[in-house]
Amino acid sequence: MKSKNIPKKNDNIKSTSRRDFLKKGLLAGAGTVIGGSIVGSFNAFAENGDTLKVLGPDGKIMAVDKSHLKEIGARTEEQMQQAGREGIPGRKWVKVIDLSKCQNARLCMAACQNSHQLKPEQHHVNVLRMDRTGDTAPFFMPKPCQHCDDPPCTKVCPVDATFKRQDGLVLIDNERCIGCRFCIAACPYSARIFNWTEPKDAEKYKDVEYNIELNVPQKKGTVSKCLFSADLLREEKMPYCVTACPNGVYWFGDENENAVTNGTTKETVNFKNLLKDNAAYVLMPELGVKPRVYYLPEQDRIFPFVYNGSTEIKKEQH
């Protein structure tokens, strides 16, 4: 079997850097607080005709006279927490996972663990060994939180600790979490974990200010899960798992822009065409929870199936 990269069908492939792709229109550091923090009193300054385009809280691009802008100091912890709960206006984040390219490298898992204060046995994304029938070749399937548009987990939380943002992400506020684990029971994808013991490097993080978009520091007696690396999206960067993969498994982007970027090759493609041309699907669609993670089938795999050091000789195409 040739271990070369077999491109997927797509008519609108365009090479670009992930930073250029995510940066288009994403003025998260400025536009998201335009309501009163950045734009000063319009009567206090004379207009000079020099305008700047910013992203308003409703997701629309606005032209603002530069004379009405003023510098603001660092946000307070309360402001950062509130921004973390609201999300990034105008965005609808999506992830596409190409099963034909997963080799069980597990670098995505390691990158996630290292970034979120997780122990080796704790996983926000897990790579599962799958086998549809006994007669077909097994394959590997990364399974993160699906960030459902109609998430059952948020409906059962009694303290609003888990919530859905306007940009599609489902996050957890561990400052509110009481450890009831109702959300774990409600999640049909088993995407959540519980911190039964003190987290990794607890002493190291004891004086670190809690970041709701990173969910660090972790706390004993609370729930944790995949966050789509919300902290990196705020910085116009791709998620930790997406860029850590060496095999081109992950695509990530904005559904509103109809574009996703591959974390390995840095190609940007038409999101809808990628799904249509490759018969993409979501996990358990019959539940009606509307996941934001899509899978491309394991057909035409570019790697042989290797598990525990052995190669299984079975059908290579499905």
Tab-separated table of C-alpha atoms in Angstrom:
chain	number	residue	atom	x	y	z
A	1	MET	CA	0.000	0.000	0.000
A	2	LYS	CA	1.402	3.405	-0.890
A	3	SER	CA	1.632	5.732	2.067
A	4	LYS	CA	1.147	8.897	0.094
A	5	ASN	CA	-1.417	11.556	0.771
A	6	ILE	CA	-4.499	10.903	-1.356
A	7	PRO	CA	-6.361	14.214	-1.744
A	8	LYS	CA	-10.094	14.400	-1.220
A	9	LYS	CA	-12.301	15.673	-4.035
A	10	ASN	CA	-12.873	19.413	-3.832
A	11	ASP	CA	-13.142	22.144	-6.415
A	12	ASN	CA	-12.263	25.060	-4.188
A	13	ILE	CA	-8.969	24.201	-2.546
A	14	LYS	CA	-6.799	27.178	-1.775
A	15	SER	CA	-3.537	27.181	0.144
A	16	THR	CA	-3.323	29.637	2.984
A	17	SER	CA	-1.893	29.875	6.445
A	18	ARG	CA	-4.127	28.992	9.333
A	19	ARG	CA	-3.534	32.428	10.822
A	20	ASP	CA	-4.679	34.217	7.650
A	21	PHE	CA	-7.752	32.004	7.483
A	22	LEU	CA	-8.843	32.489	11.068
A	23	LYS	CA	-7.936	36.157	11.071
A	24	LYS	CA	-10.454	37.153	8.411
A	25	GLY	CA	-12.929	39.285	10.257
A	26	LEU	CA	-11.938	37.945	13.672
A	27	LEU	CA	-11.326	41.051	15.749
A	28	ALA	CA	-12.041	39.283	19.001
A	29	GLY	CA	-9.721	41.412	21.060
A	30	ALA	CA	-11.402	44.618	20.004
A	31	GLY	CA	-14.737	44.235	18.282
A	32	THR	CA	-16.304	42.035	20.900
A	33	VAL	CA	-16.251	44.849	23.418
A	34	ILE	CA	-17.332	47.635	21.128
A	35	GLY	CA	-20.564	48.221	23.038
A	36	GLY	CA	-19.013	50.787	25.399
A	37	SER	CA	-15.504	49.838	26.360
A	38	ILE	CA	-13.750	50.774	23.122
A	39	VAL	CA	-16.030	53.311	21.518
A	40	GLY	CA	-16.039	56.455	23.629
A	41	SER	CA	-18.547	59.261	23.806
A	42	PHE	CA	-19.361	60.392	20.279
A	43	ASN	CA	-19.760	63.941	21.503
A	44	ALA	CA	-16.326	64.137	23.075
A	45	PHE	CA	-14.277	64.056	19.860
A	46	ALA	CA	-14.381	65.721	16.495
A	47	GLU	CA	-14.653	63.330	13.566
A	48	ASN	CA	-11.622	63.214	11.289
A	49	GLY	CA	-13.081	61.000	8.549
A	50	ASP	CA	-10.539	58.235	9.140
A	51	THR	CA	-12.521	55.057	9.833
A	52	LEU	CA	-11.731	51.608	11.138
A	53	LYS	CA	-13.818	48.490	10.510
A	54	VAL	CA	-14.622	46.503	13.648
A	55	LEU	CA	-16.820	43.524	14.460
A	56	GLY	CA	-19.855	44.530	16.476
A	57	PRO	CA	-21.514	42.444	19.199
A	58	ASP	CA	-24.182	41.302	16.724
A	59	GLY	CA	-21.548	39.904	14.370
A	60	LYS	CA	-21.875	42.715	11.804
A	61	ILE	CA	-18.947	44.730	10.458
A	62	MET	CA	-19.154	48.388	11.482
A	63	ALA	CA	-17.165	51.398	10.252
A	64	VAL	CA	-16.199	53.603	13.211
A	65	ASP	CA	-14.402	56.939	13.093
A	66	LYS	CA	-10.971	56.487	14.683
A	67	SER	CA	-11.426	59.628	16.738
A	68	HIS	CA	-14.123	57.812	18.701
A	69	LEU	CA	-11.796	54.995	19.744
A	70	LYS	CA	-9.800	55.017	22.929
A	71	GLU	CA	-7.333	52.666	24.559
A	72	ILE	CA	-8.633	50.423	27.295
A	73	GLY	CA	-6.764	48.652	30.022
A	74	ALA	CA	-6.581	44.949	30.612
A	75	ARG	CA	-9.923	43.295	31.209
A	76	THR	CA	-10.870	42.356	34.720
A	77	GLU	CA	-11.298	38.693	35.595
A	78	GLU	CA	-15.066	39.200	35.630
A	79	GLN	CA	-14.992	40.708	32.122
A	80	MET	CA	-12.841	37.849	30.823
A	81	GLN	CA	-15.189	35.281	32.319
A	82	GLN	CA	-18.193	36.994	30.767
A	83	ALA	CA	-16.512	37.161	27.344
A	84	GLY	CA	-15.688	33.465	27.710
A	85	ARG	CA	-19.327	32.626	28.328
A	86	GLU	CA	-20.578	34.718	25.398
A	87	GLY	CA	-18.152	33.489	22.736
A	88	ILE	CA	-16.889	35.193	19.584
A	89	PRO	CA	-19.599	37.071	17.637
A	90	GLY	CA	-20.256	36.080	14.046
A	91	ARG	CA	-18.553	32.683	14.289
A	92	LYS	CA	-19.863	29.110	14.121
A	93	TRP	CA	-16.932	26.783	14.681
A	94	VAL	CA	-16.889	23.298	13.114
A	95	LYS	CA	-14.469	20.379	13.085
A	96	VAL	CA	-14.111	17.724	10.370
A	97	ILE	CA	-12.262	14.461	11.104
A	98	ASP	CA	-10.927	12.380	8.195
A	99	LEU	CA	-10.936	8.755	9.344
A	100	SER	CA	-8.984	7.584	6.297
A	101	LYS	CA	-5.909	9.408	7.588
A	102	CYS	CA	-5.861	8.503	11.281
A	103	GLN	CA	-2.869	6.305	12.149
A	104	ASN	CA	-3.400	6.305	15.930
A	105	ALA	CA	-0.429	8.622	16.424
A	106	ARG	CA	-2.252	10.072	19.460
A	107	LEU	CA	-0.320	13.330	19.282
A	108	CYS	CA	-3.673	15.106	19.332
A	109	MET	CA	-4.396	13.503	22.699
A	110	ALA	CA	-0.999	14.454	24.100
A	111	ALA	CA	-1.280	18.071	22.963
A	112	CYS	CA	-4.691	18.361	24.576
A	113	GLN	CA	-3.523	16.794	27.842
A	114	ASN	CA	-0.461	19.028	28.079
A	115	SER	CA	-2.530	22.151	27.488
A	116	HIS	CA	-5.364	21.401	29.902
A	117	GLN	CA	-3.594	20.087	33.018
A	118	LEU	CA	-4.758	16.516	32.414
A	119	LYS	CA	-3.221	13.314	33.722
A	120	PRO	CA	-2.188	10.562	31.247
A	121	GLU	CA	-5.384	8.620	31.945
A	122	GLN	CA	-7.608	11.668	31.353
A	123	HIS	CA	-8.765	12.425	27.811
A	124	HIS	CA	-10.703	15.283	26.261
A	125	VAL	CA	-10.257	13.554	22.910
A	126	ASN	CA	-9.928	9.788	22.716
A	127	VAL	CA	-8.800	7.707	19.728
A	128	LEU	CA	-10.957	4.593	19.521
A	129	ARG	CA	-10.335	1.327	17.670
A	130	MET	CA	-13.398	0.714	15.508
A	131	ASP	CA	-14.549	-2.282	13.459
A	132	ARG	CA	-17.853	-2.155	11.584
A	133	THR	CA	-18.028	-5.923	11.034
A	134	GLY	CA	-15.716	-8.860	11.517
A	135	ASP	CA	-14.940	-8.962	7.791
A	136	THR	CA	-13.723	-5.397	7.226
A	137	ALA	CA	-10.529	-3.683	8.265
A	138	PRO	CA	-10.610	-1.922	11.634
A	139	PHE	CA	-9.870	1.785	11.759
A	140	PHE	CA	-9.172	4.511	14.306
A	141	MET	CA	-11.658	7.218	15.234
A	142	PRO	CA	-10.812	10.326	17.279
A	143	LYS	CA	-13.796	11.258	19.453
A	144	PRO	CA	-13.877	14.698	21.096
A	145	CYS	CA	-16.891	16.526	22.481
A	146	GLN	CA	-19.336	17.016	19.615
A	147	HIS	CA	-20.327	20.572	20.685
A	148	CYS	CA	-23.966	19.923	19.843
A	149	ASP	CA	-26.258	22.739	18.754
A	150	ASP	CA	-28.977	21.226	20.950
A	151	PRO	CA	-26.853	19.858	23.805
A	152	PRO	CA	-28.639	17.761	26.441
A	153	CYS	CA	-25.829	18.415	28.932
A	154	THR	CA	-26.639	22.111	29.319
A	155	LYS	CA	-30.292	21.400	30.037
A	156	VAL	CA	-29.656	19.258	33.111
A	157	CYS	CA	-27.021	21.390	34.860
A	158	PRO	CA	-28.698	22.940	37.934
A	159	VAL	CA	-26.189	25.797	38.305
A	160	ASP	CA	-25.549	26.853	34.672
A	161	ALA	CA	-21.979	25.592	34.903
A	162	THR	CA	-22.094	24.076	31.417
A	163	PHE	CA	-23.388	26.332	28.674
A	164	LYS	CA	-23.675	26.862	24.913
A	165	ARG	CA	-21.985	29.924	23.384
A	166	GLN	CA	-23.091	31.952	20.384
A	167	ASP	CA	-20.119	30.642	18.350
A	168	GLY	CA	-21.205	27.023	18.743
A	169	LEU	CA	-18.920	25.932	21.575
A	170	VAL	CA	-20.134	24.132	24.692
A	171	LEU	CA	-17.947	25.001	27.674
A	172	ILE	CA	-17.785	24.406	31.435
A	173	ASP	CA	-17.367	26.976	34.198
A	174	ASN	CA	-15.585	25.171	37.010
A	175	GLU	CA	-16.111	28.147	39.287
A	176	ARG	CA	-19.786	27.142	39.233
A	177	CYS	CA	-19.568	23.358	38.834
A	178	ILE	CA	-20.779	21.512	41.953
A	179	GLY	CA	-19.802	18.042	40.746
A	180	CYS	CA	-23.320	16.620	40.489
A	181	ARG	CA	-22.355	14.849	37.227
A	182	PHE	CA	-25.815	15.257	35.697
A	183	CYS	CA	-24.128	16.489	32.510
A	184	ILE	CA	-22.008	13.333	32.318
A	185	ALA	CA	-25.133	11.197	32.510
A	186	ALA	CA	-26.903	13.321	29.877
A	187	CYS	CA	-24.092	13.300	27.285
A	188	PRO	CA	-24.820	10.615	24.638
A	189	TYR	CA	-21.191	10.682	23.439
A	190	SER	CA	-19.493	10.031	26.809
A	191	ALA	CA	-17.385	13.107	26.138
A	192	ARG	CA	-17.024	14.317	29.735
A	193	ILE	CA	-14.691	13.285	32.534
A	194	PHE	CA	-14.802	13.837	36.286
A	195	ASN	CA	-11.869	14.972	38.406
A	196	TRP	CA	-12.004	12.378	41.184
A	197	THR	CA	-8.585	13.346	42.536
A	198	GLU	CA	-6.380	16.412	42.697
A	199	PRO	CA	-5.397	17.467	39.158
A	200	LYS	CA	-1.947	17.139	37.662
A	201	ASP	CA	0.584	19.684	38.999
A	202	ALA	CA	-1.979	21.114	41.419
A	203	GLU	CA	0.697	22.934	43.424
A	204	LYS	CA	2.105	24.540	40.281
A	205	TYR	CA	-1.297	25.948	39.310
A	206	LYS	CA	-2.542	26.965	42.758
A	207	ASP	CA	-1.962	30.695	42.181
A	208	VAL	CA	-2.993	30.732	38.500
A	209	GLU	CA	-6.110	32.751	37.700
A	210	TYR	CA	-8.907	30.559	36.354
A	211	ASN	CA	-9.453	30.780	32.597
A	212	ILE	CA	-12.929	29.662	31.565
A	213	GLU	CA	-11.835	29.188	27.925
A	214	LEU	CA	-8.912	26.954	28.920
A	215	ASN	CA	-10.613	25.371	31.950
A	216	VAL	CA	-7.385	25.688	33.912
A	217	PRO	CA	-6.663	25.322	36.778
A	218	GLN	CA	-8.582	22.067	36.948
A	219	LYS	CA	-10.321	21.342	40.248
A	220	LYS	CA	-11.021	18.165	42.171
A	221	GLY	CA	-14.725	17.354	42.215
A	222	THR	CA	-15.564	19.084	38.926
A	223	VAL	CA	-16.241	18.057	35.330
A	224	SER	CA	-13.922	18.601	32.361
A	225	LYS	CA	-14.247	18.132	28.592
A	226	CYS	CA	-13.044	19.134	25.114
A	227	LEU	CA	-13.299	22.888	24.574
A	228	PHE	CA	-12.334	23.185	20.879
A	229	SER	CA	-9.376	25.129	22.360
A	230	ALA	CA	-11.504	28.216	22.951
A	231	ASP	CA	-8.494	30.076	24.338
A	232	LEU	CA	-6.610	29.678	21.047
A	233	LEU	CA	-9.607	30.699	18.947
A	234	ARG	CA	-9.621	33.933	20.936
A	235	GLU	CA	-6.022	34.425	19.731
A	236	GLU	CA	-6.895	33.619	16.092
A	237	LYS	CA	-5.167	30.223	16.256
A	238	MET	CA	-6.217	26.643	15.522
A	239	PRO	CA	-6.971	24.116	18.310
A	240	TYR	CA	-4.141	22.215	19.985
A	241	CYS	CA	-5.246	18.819	18.656
A	242	VAL	CA	-5.704	20.085	15.098
A	243	THR	CA	-2.161	21.417	14.701
A	244	ALA	CA	-0.532	18.539	16.611
A	245	CYS	CA	-1.730	15.852	14.174
A	246	PRO	CA	1.003	14.937	11.632
A	247	ASN	CA	-1.308	13.104	9.223
A	248	GLY	CA	-3.899	15.650	8.104
A	249	VAL	CA	-6.769	14.113	10.073
A	250	TYR	CA	-8.299	17.355	11.317
A	251	TRP	CA	-10.015	20.223	9.529
A	252	PHE	CA	-11.266	23.200	11.522
A	253	GLY	CA	-13.003	26.427	10.614
A	254	ASP	CA	-16.046	28.664	10.558
A	255	GLU	CA	-19.342	27.420	9.144
A	256	ASN	CA	-20.459	31.015	8.589
A	257	GLU	CA	-17.528	31.510	6.205
A	258	ASN	CA	-18.110	28.054	4.682
A	259	ALA	CA	-14.406	27.301	5.014
A	260	VAL	CA	-12.235	24.886	6.991
A	261	THR	CA	-8.451	24.625	7.209
A	262	ASN	CA	-6.406	21.450	7.555
A	263	GLY	CA	-4.178	21.572	10.627
A	264	THR	CA	-1.363	19.657	8.899
A	265	THR	CA	-1.325	20.841	5.279
A	266	LYS	CA	-2.719	24.333	5.998
A	267	GLU	CA	-5.054	24.006	2.985
A	268	THR	CA	-8.338	25.872	3.201
A	269	VAL	CA	-11.320	24.326	1.409
A	270	ASN	CA	-15.019	24.865	0.909
A	271	PHE	CA	-16.662	23.352	3.995
A	272	LYS	CA	-19.946	22.269	2.397
A	273	ASN	CA	-18.214	20.786	-0.647
A	274	LEU	CA	-15.846	18.816	1.570
A	275	LEU	CA	-18.801	17.258	3.361
A	276	LYS	CA	-20.827	16.588	0.204
A	277	ASP	CA	-18.004	15.245	-1.955
A	278	ASN	CA	-16.830	12.800	0.693
A	279	ALA	CA	-20.143	11.574	2.147
A	280	ALA	CA	-19.508	13.096	5.568
A	281	TYR	CA	-21.672	12.148	8.510
A	282	VAL	CA	-22.207	12.919	12.198
A	283	LEU	CA	-22.349	10.444	15.057
A	284	MET	CA	-25.807	9.230	16.068
A	285	PRO	CA	-27.835	11.743	14.019
A	286	GLU	CA	-31.053	10.075	15.160
A	287	LEU	CA	-30.640	11.758	18.556
A	288	GLY	CA	-31.329	15.167	17.028
A	289	VAL	CA	-28.673	16.957	19.086
A	290	LYS	CA	-27.004	18.417	15.951
A	291	PRO	CA	-23.260	17.809	16.488
A	292	ARG	CA	-20.696	20.293	15.151
A	293	VAL	CA	-18.134	17.544	14.527
A	294	TYR	CA	-18.294	15.811	11.130
A	295	TYR	CA	-16.567	12.615	10.013
A	296	LEU	CA	-15.237	11.648	6.583
A	297	PRO	CA	-15.476	7.856	6.018
A	298	GLU	CA	-12.463	5.566	6.365
A	299	GLN	CA	-12.478	4.644	2.658
A	300	ASP	CA	-9.229	4.651	0.636
A	301	ARG	CA	-7.138	4.644	3.792
A	302	ILE	CA	-3.581	5.878	3.381
A	303	PHE	CA	-2.200	3.737	6.238
A	304	PRO	CA	-2.425	0.000	6.944
A	305	PHE	CA	-4.132	-0.873	10.201
A	306	VAL	CA	-1.477	-1.390	12.890
A	307	TYR	CA	-2.467	-2.200	16.463
A	308	ASN	CA	-0.120	-3.200	19.296
A	309	GLY	CA	2.716	-3.535	16.818
A	310	SER	CA	0.978	-5.947	14.444
A	311	THR	CA	-0.557	-5.343	11.035
A	312	GLU	CA	-3.925	-6.900	10.286
A	313	ILE	CA	-4.322	-8.081	6.695
A	314	LYS	CA	-7.922	-7.409	5.733
A	315	LYS	CA	-9.807	-5.501	3.087
A	316	GLU	CA	-8.279	-2.048	2.722
A	317	GLN	CA	-11.255	-0.345	1.115
A	318	HIS	CA	-14.871	-0.264	2.210
